[in-house]
Tab-separated table of C-alpha atoms in Angstrom:
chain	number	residue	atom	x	y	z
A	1022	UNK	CA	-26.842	1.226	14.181
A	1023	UNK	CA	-29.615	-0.465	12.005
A	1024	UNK	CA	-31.517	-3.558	12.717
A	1025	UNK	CA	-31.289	-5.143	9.420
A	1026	UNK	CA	-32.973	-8.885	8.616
A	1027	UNK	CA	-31.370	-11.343	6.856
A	1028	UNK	CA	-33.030	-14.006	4.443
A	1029	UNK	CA	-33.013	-17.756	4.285
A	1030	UNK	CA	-30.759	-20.068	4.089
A	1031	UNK	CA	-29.555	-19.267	7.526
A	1032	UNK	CA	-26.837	-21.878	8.682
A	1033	UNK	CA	-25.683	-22.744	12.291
A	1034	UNK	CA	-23.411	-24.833	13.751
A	1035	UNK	CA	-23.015	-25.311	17.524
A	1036	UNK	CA	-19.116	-25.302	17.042
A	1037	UNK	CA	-18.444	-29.022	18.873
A	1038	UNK	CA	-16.391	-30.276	15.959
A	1039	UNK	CA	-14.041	-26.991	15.954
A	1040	UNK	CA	-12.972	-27.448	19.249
A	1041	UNK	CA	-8.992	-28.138	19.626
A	1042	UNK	CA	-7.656	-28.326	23.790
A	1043	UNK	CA	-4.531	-29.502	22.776
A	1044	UNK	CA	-1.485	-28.486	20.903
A	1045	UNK	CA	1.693	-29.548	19.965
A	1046	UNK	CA	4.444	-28.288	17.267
A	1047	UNK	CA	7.645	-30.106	16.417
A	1048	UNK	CA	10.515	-26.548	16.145
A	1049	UNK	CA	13.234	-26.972	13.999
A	1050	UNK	CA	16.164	-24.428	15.597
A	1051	UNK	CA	18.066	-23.015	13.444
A	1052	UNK	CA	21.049	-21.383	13.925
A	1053	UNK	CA	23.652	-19.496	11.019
A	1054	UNK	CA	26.856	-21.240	10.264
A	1055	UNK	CA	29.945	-19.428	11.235
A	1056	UNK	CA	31.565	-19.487	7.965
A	1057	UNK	CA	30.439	-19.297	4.286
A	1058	UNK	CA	30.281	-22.587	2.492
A	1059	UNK	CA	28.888	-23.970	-0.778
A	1060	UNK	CA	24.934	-24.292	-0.254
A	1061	UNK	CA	24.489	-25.768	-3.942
A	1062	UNK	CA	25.943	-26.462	-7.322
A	1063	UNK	CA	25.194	-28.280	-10.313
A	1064	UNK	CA	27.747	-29.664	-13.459
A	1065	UNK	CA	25.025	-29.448	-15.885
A	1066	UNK	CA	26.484	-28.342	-18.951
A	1067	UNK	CA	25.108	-25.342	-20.532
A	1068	UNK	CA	26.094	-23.624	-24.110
A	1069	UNK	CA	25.455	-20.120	-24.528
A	1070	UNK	CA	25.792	-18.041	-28.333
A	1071	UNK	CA	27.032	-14.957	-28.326
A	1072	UNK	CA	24.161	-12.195	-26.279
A	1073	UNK	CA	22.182	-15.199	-25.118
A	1074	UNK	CA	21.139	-15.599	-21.676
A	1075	UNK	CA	20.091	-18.298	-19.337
A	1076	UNK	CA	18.265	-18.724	-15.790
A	1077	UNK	CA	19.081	-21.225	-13.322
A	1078	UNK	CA	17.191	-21.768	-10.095
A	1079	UNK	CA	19.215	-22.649	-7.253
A	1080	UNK	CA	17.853	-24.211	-4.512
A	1081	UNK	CA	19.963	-24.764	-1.314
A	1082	UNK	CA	18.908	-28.014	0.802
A	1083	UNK	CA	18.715	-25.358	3.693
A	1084	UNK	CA	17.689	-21.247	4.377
A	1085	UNK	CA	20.492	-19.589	3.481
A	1086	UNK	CA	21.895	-15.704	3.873
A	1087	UNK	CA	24.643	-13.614	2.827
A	1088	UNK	CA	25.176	-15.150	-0.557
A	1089	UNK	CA	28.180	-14.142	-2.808
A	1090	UNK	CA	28.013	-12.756	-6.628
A	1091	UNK	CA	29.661	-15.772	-8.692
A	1092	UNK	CA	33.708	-15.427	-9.395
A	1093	UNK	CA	34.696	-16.847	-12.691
A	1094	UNK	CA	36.387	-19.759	-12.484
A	1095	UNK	CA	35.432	-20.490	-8.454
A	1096	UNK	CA	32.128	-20.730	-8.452
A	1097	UNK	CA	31.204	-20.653	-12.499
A	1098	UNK	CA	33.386	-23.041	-14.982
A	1099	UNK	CA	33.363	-22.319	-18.385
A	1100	UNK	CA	35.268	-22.398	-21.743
A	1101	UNK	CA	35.435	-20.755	-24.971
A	1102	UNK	CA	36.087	-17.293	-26.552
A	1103	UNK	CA	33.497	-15.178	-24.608
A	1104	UNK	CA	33.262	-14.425	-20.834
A	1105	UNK	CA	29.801	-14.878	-18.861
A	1106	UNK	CA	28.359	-11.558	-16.586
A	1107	UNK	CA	26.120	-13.454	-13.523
A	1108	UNK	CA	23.630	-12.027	-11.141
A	1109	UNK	CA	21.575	-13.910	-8.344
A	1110	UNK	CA	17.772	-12.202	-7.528
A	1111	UNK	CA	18.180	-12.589	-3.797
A	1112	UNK	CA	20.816	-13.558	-0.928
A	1113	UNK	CA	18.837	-14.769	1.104
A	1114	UNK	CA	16.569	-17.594	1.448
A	1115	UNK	CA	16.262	-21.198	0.282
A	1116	UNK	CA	16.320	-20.513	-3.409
A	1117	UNK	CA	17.880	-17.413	-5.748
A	1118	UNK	CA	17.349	-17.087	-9.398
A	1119	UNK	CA	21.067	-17.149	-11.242
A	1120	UNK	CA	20.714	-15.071	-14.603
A	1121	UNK	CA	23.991	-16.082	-16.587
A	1122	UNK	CA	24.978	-13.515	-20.230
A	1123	UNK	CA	26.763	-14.603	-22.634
A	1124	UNK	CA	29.409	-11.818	-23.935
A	1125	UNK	CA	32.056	-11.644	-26.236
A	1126	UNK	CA	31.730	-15.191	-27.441
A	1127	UNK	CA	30.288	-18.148	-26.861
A	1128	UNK	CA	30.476	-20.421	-23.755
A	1129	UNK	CA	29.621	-23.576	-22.688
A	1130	UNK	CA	29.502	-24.014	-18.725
A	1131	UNK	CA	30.533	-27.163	-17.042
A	1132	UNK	CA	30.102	-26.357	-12.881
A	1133	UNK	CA	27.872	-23.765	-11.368
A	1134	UNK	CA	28.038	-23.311	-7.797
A	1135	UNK	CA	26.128	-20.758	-5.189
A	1136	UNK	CA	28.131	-19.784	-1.895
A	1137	UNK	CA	26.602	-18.146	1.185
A	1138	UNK	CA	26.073	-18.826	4.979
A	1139	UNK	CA	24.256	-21.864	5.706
A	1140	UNK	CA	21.299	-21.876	8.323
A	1141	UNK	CA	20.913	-25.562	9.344
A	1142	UNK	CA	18.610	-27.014	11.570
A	1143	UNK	CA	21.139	-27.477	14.907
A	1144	UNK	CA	17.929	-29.074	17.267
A	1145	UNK	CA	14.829	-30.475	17.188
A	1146	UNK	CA	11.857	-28.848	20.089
A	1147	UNK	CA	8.810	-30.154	20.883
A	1148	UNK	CA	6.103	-27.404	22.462
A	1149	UNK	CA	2.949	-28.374	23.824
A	1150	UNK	CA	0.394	-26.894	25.383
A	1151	UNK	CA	-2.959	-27.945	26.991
A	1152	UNK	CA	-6.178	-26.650	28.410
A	1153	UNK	CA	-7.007	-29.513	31.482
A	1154	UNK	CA	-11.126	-28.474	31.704
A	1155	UNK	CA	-11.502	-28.823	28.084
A	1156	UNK	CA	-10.264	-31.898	27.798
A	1157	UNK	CA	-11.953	-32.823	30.866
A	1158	UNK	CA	-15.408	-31.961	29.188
A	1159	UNK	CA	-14.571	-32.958	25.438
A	1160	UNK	CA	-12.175	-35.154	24.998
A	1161	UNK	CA	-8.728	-35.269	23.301
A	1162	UNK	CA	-8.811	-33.007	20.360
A	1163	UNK	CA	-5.727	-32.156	18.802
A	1164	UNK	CA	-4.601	-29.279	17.085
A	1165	UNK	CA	-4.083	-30.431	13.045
A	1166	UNK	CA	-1.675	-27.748	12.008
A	1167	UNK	CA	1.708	-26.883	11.901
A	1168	UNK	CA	3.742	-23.640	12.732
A	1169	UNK	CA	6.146	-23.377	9.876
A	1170	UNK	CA	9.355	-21.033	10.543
A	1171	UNK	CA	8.364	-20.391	14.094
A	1172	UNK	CA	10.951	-20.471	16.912
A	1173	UNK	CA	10.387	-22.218	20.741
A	1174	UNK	CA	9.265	-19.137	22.027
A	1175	UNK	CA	6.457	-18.012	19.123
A	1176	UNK	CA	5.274	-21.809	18.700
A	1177	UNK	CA	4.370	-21.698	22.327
A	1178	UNK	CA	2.508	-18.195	22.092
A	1179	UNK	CA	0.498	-19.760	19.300
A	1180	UNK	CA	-0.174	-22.478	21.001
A	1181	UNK	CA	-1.409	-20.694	23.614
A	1182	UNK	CA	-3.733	-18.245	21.131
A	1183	UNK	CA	-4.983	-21.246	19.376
A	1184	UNK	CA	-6.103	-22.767	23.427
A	1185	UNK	CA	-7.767	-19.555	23.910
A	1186	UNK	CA	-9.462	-19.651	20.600
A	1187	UNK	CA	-10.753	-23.101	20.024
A	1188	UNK	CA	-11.022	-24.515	23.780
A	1189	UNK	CA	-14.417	-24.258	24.185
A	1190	UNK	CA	-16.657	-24.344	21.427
A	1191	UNK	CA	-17.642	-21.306	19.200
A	1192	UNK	CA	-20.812	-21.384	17.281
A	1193	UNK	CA	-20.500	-20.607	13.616
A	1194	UNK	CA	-23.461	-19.363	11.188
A	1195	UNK	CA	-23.839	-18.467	7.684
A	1196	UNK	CA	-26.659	-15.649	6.751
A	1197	UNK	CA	-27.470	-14.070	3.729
A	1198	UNK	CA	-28.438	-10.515	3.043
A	1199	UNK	CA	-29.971	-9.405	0.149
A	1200	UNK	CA	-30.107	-5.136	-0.638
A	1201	UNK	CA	-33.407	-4.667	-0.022
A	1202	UNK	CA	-33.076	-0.800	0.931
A	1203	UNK	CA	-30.299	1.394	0.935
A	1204	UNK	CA	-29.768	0.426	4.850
A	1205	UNK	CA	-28.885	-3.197	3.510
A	1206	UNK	CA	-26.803	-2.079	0.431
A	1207	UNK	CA	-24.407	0.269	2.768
A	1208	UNK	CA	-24.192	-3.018	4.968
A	1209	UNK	CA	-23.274	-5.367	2.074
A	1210	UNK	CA	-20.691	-2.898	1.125
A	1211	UNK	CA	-18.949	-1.953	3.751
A	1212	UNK	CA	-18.744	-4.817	5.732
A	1213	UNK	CA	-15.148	-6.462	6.326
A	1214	UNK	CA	-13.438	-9.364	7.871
A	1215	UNK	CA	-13.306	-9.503	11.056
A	1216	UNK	CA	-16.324	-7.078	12.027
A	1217	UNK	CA	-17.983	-7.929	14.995
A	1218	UNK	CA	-21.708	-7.644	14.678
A	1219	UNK	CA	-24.759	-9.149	16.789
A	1220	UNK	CA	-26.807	-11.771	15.684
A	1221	UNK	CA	-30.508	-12.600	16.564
A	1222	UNK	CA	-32.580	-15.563	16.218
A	1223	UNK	CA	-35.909	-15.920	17.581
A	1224	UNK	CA	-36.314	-19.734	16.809
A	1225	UNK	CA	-32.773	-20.137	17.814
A	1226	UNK	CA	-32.865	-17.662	21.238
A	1227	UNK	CA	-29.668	-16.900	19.560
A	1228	UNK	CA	-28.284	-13.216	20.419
A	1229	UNK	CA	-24.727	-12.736	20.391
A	1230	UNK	CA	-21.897	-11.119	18.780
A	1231	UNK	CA	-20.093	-12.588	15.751
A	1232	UNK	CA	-16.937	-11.720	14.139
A	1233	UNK	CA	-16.986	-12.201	10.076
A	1234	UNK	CA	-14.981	-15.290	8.886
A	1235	UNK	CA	-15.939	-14.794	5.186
A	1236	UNK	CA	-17.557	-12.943	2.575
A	1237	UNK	CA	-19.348	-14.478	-0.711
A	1238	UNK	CA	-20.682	-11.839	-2.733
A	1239	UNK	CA	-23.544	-12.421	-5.230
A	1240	UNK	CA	-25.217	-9.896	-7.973
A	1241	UNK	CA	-28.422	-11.960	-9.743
A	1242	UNK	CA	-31.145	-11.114	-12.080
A	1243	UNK	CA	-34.541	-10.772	-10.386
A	1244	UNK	CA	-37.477	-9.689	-12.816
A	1245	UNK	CA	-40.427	-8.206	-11.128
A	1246	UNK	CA	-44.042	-8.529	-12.185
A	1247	UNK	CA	-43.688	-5.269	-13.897
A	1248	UNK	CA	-40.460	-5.604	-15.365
A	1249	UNK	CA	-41.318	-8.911	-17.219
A	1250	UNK	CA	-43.403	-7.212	-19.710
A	1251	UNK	CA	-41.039	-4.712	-20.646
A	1252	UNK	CA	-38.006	-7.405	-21.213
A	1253	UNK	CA	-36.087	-5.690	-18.231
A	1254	UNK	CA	-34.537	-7.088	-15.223
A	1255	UNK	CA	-33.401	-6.237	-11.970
A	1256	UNK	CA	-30.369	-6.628	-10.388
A	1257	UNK	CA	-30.047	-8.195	-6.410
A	1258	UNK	CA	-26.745	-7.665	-4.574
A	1259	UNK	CA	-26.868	-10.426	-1.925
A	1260	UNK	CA	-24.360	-11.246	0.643
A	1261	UNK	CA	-23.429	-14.194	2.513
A	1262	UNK	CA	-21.703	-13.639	5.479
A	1263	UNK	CA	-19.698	-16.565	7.727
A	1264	UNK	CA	-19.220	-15.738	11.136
A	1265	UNK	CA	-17.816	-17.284	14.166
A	1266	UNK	CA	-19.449	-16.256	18.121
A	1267	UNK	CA	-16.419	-14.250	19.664
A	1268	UNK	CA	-15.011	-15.773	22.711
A	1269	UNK	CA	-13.661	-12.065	24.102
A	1270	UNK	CA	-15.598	-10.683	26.858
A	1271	UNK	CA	-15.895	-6.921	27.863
A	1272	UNK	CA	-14.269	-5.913	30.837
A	1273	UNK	CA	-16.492	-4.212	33.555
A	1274	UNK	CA	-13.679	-1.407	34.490
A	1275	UNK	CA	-11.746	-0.878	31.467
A	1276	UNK	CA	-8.677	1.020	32.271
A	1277	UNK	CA	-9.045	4.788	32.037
A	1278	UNK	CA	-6.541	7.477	32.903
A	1279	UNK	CA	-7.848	9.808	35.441
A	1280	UNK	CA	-11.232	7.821	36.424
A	1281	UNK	CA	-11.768	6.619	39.767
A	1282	UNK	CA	-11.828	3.116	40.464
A	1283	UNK	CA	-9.965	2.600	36.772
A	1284	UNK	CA	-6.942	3.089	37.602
A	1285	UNK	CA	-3.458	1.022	37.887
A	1286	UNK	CA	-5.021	-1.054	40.461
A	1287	UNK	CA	-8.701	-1.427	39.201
A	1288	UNK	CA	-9.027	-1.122	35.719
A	1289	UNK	CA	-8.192	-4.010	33.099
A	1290	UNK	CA	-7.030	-3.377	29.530
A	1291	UNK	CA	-9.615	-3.760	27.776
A	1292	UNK	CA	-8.996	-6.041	24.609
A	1293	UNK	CA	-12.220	-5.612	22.750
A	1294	UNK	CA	-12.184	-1.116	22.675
A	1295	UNK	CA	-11.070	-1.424	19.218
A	1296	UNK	CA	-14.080	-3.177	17.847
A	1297	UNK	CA	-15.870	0.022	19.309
A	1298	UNK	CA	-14.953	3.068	17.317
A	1299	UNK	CA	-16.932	5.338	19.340
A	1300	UNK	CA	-14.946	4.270	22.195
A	1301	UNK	CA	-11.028	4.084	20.878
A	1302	UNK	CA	-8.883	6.856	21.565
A	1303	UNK	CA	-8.284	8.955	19.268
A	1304	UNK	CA	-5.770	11.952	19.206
A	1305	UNK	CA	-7.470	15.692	18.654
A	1306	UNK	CA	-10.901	14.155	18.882
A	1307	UNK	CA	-13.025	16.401	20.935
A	1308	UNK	CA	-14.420	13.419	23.243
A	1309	UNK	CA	-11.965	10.601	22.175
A	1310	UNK	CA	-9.214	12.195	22.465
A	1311	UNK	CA	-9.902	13.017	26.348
A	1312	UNK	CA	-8.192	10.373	28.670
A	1313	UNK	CA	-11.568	10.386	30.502
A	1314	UNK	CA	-13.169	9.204	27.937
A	1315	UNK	CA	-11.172	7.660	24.754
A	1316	UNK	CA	-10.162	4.217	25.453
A	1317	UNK	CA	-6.877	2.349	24.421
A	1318	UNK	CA	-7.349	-0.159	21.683
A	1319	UNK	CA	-5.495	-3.119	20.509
């Protein structure tokens, strides 16, 4: 792998305002109803010529599933000399799109209801979750968020991530890299969320490895000394990469099928092999795919 430099501005932030070491989510449980029932319905009135169409969005005060095609004169009222054909987009969710046709006449619509199974809220959960030593060290600070359509179970497993994540404070820094050379270029374009790379700082005695958090590309006009004469300018690809200091660390033993001392009872899965590709196992690779020396990734 390259050393590559980066240019100035080059942003860093120890992290101490990021730091959340407590969480809690209010759950709404919900549970389907046993039988079908209205979920909404309007007595708007609506006139419709002869081929003429109209759309109605229906949206039900709760989720809802299993949702029934409209029966004349049940769940649409109308009069006149034509008959209506209905469809709904969806039967499930909180909302479905009626499309109502106009045939053989015209019609004017007086009630419009949608039937389907309900999915109320039937109790209310609070999950909360902790880390002790943080709080110990930092302070309170509270996790801002909400966990929208999560049940007990999940809300508690991302309160738990979120601990893990944000407990302790992860530095954050913003570089820029500009393609000097096709080493830098190949960088700038092929770089993705979530890569881990190492960052150095001399001033900083920063060294450590980063995962990308965001990506602003930039392409400006740069005219050289020579290029200014001639009315032509050059193009700079720059890059500004956000990155946060990875929390993960690498396990001494990672677990290894037929290694001794990385076995069932030594070896840890190890959660960081996939940022490693020349480490992850990989089937019909010559090395990789060996179980002494591929590793399982996440």
């Amino acid at each position: 792998m390259p050393v590559l430099s980066f240019i100035a501005p080059f942003g860093y932030s120890h992290g101490w305002r990021d730091i959340v070491n407590g969480v809690v989510f209010d759950i709404a449980e919900r549970s389907p109803a046993p039988a079908l029932s209205v979920v909404w319905e309007s007595n708007d009135t609506i006139s419709l010529a002869l081929g003429q169409s109209a759309t109605i969005q229906a949206k039900a005060s709760d989720p809802f599933q299993d949702a029934l095609d409209l029966v004349p004169g049940t769940d649409i009222v109308f009069t006149g000399p034509g008959t209506v054909v209905t469809t709904i987009s969806r039967r499930s969710g909180q909302s479905t799109t009626i499309n109502v046709l106009a045939a053989g006449g015209t019609v004017t619509i007086s009630h419009l209801q949608l039937r389907a199974r309900s999915v109320p809220t039937v109790r209310n959960v609070k999950v909360s979750a902790d880390d002790s030593v943080s709080i110990q060290r930092h302070g309170q600070r509270s996790y801002p968020d909400d966990a929208p359509w999560a049940g007990q179970h999940d809300a508690y497993a991302i309160a738990l991530l979120v601990l893990a994540h944000y407990a302790q404070r992860r530095p954050t820094v913003e570089l820029r890299l500009v393609s000097s050379d096709s080493d830098h270029l190949l960088q700038i374009l092929t770089r993705h969320i979530s890569d881990l790379i190492t960052i150095q700082h001399g001033e900083l005695g920063l060294s450590a490895d980063f995962h990308i958090e965001s990506i602003d590309h930039t392409i400006a006009r740069m005219p050289s000394d020579e290029e200014a004469t001639s009315g032509c300018e050059r193009r700079v690809h720059y890059a500004t990469l956000g990155c946060e200091r990875t929390g993960l660390t690498v396990a001494a033993t990672p677990f290894t099928f037929d290694v001794a001392g990385r076995g069932f009872d030594d070896g840890v899965f190890d959660p960081t092999a996939a940022d490693d590709p020349e480490a992850v196992f990989i089937f019909d690779h010559p090395t990789q795919g060996a179980f002494d020396f591929g590793r399982f990734g996440t």
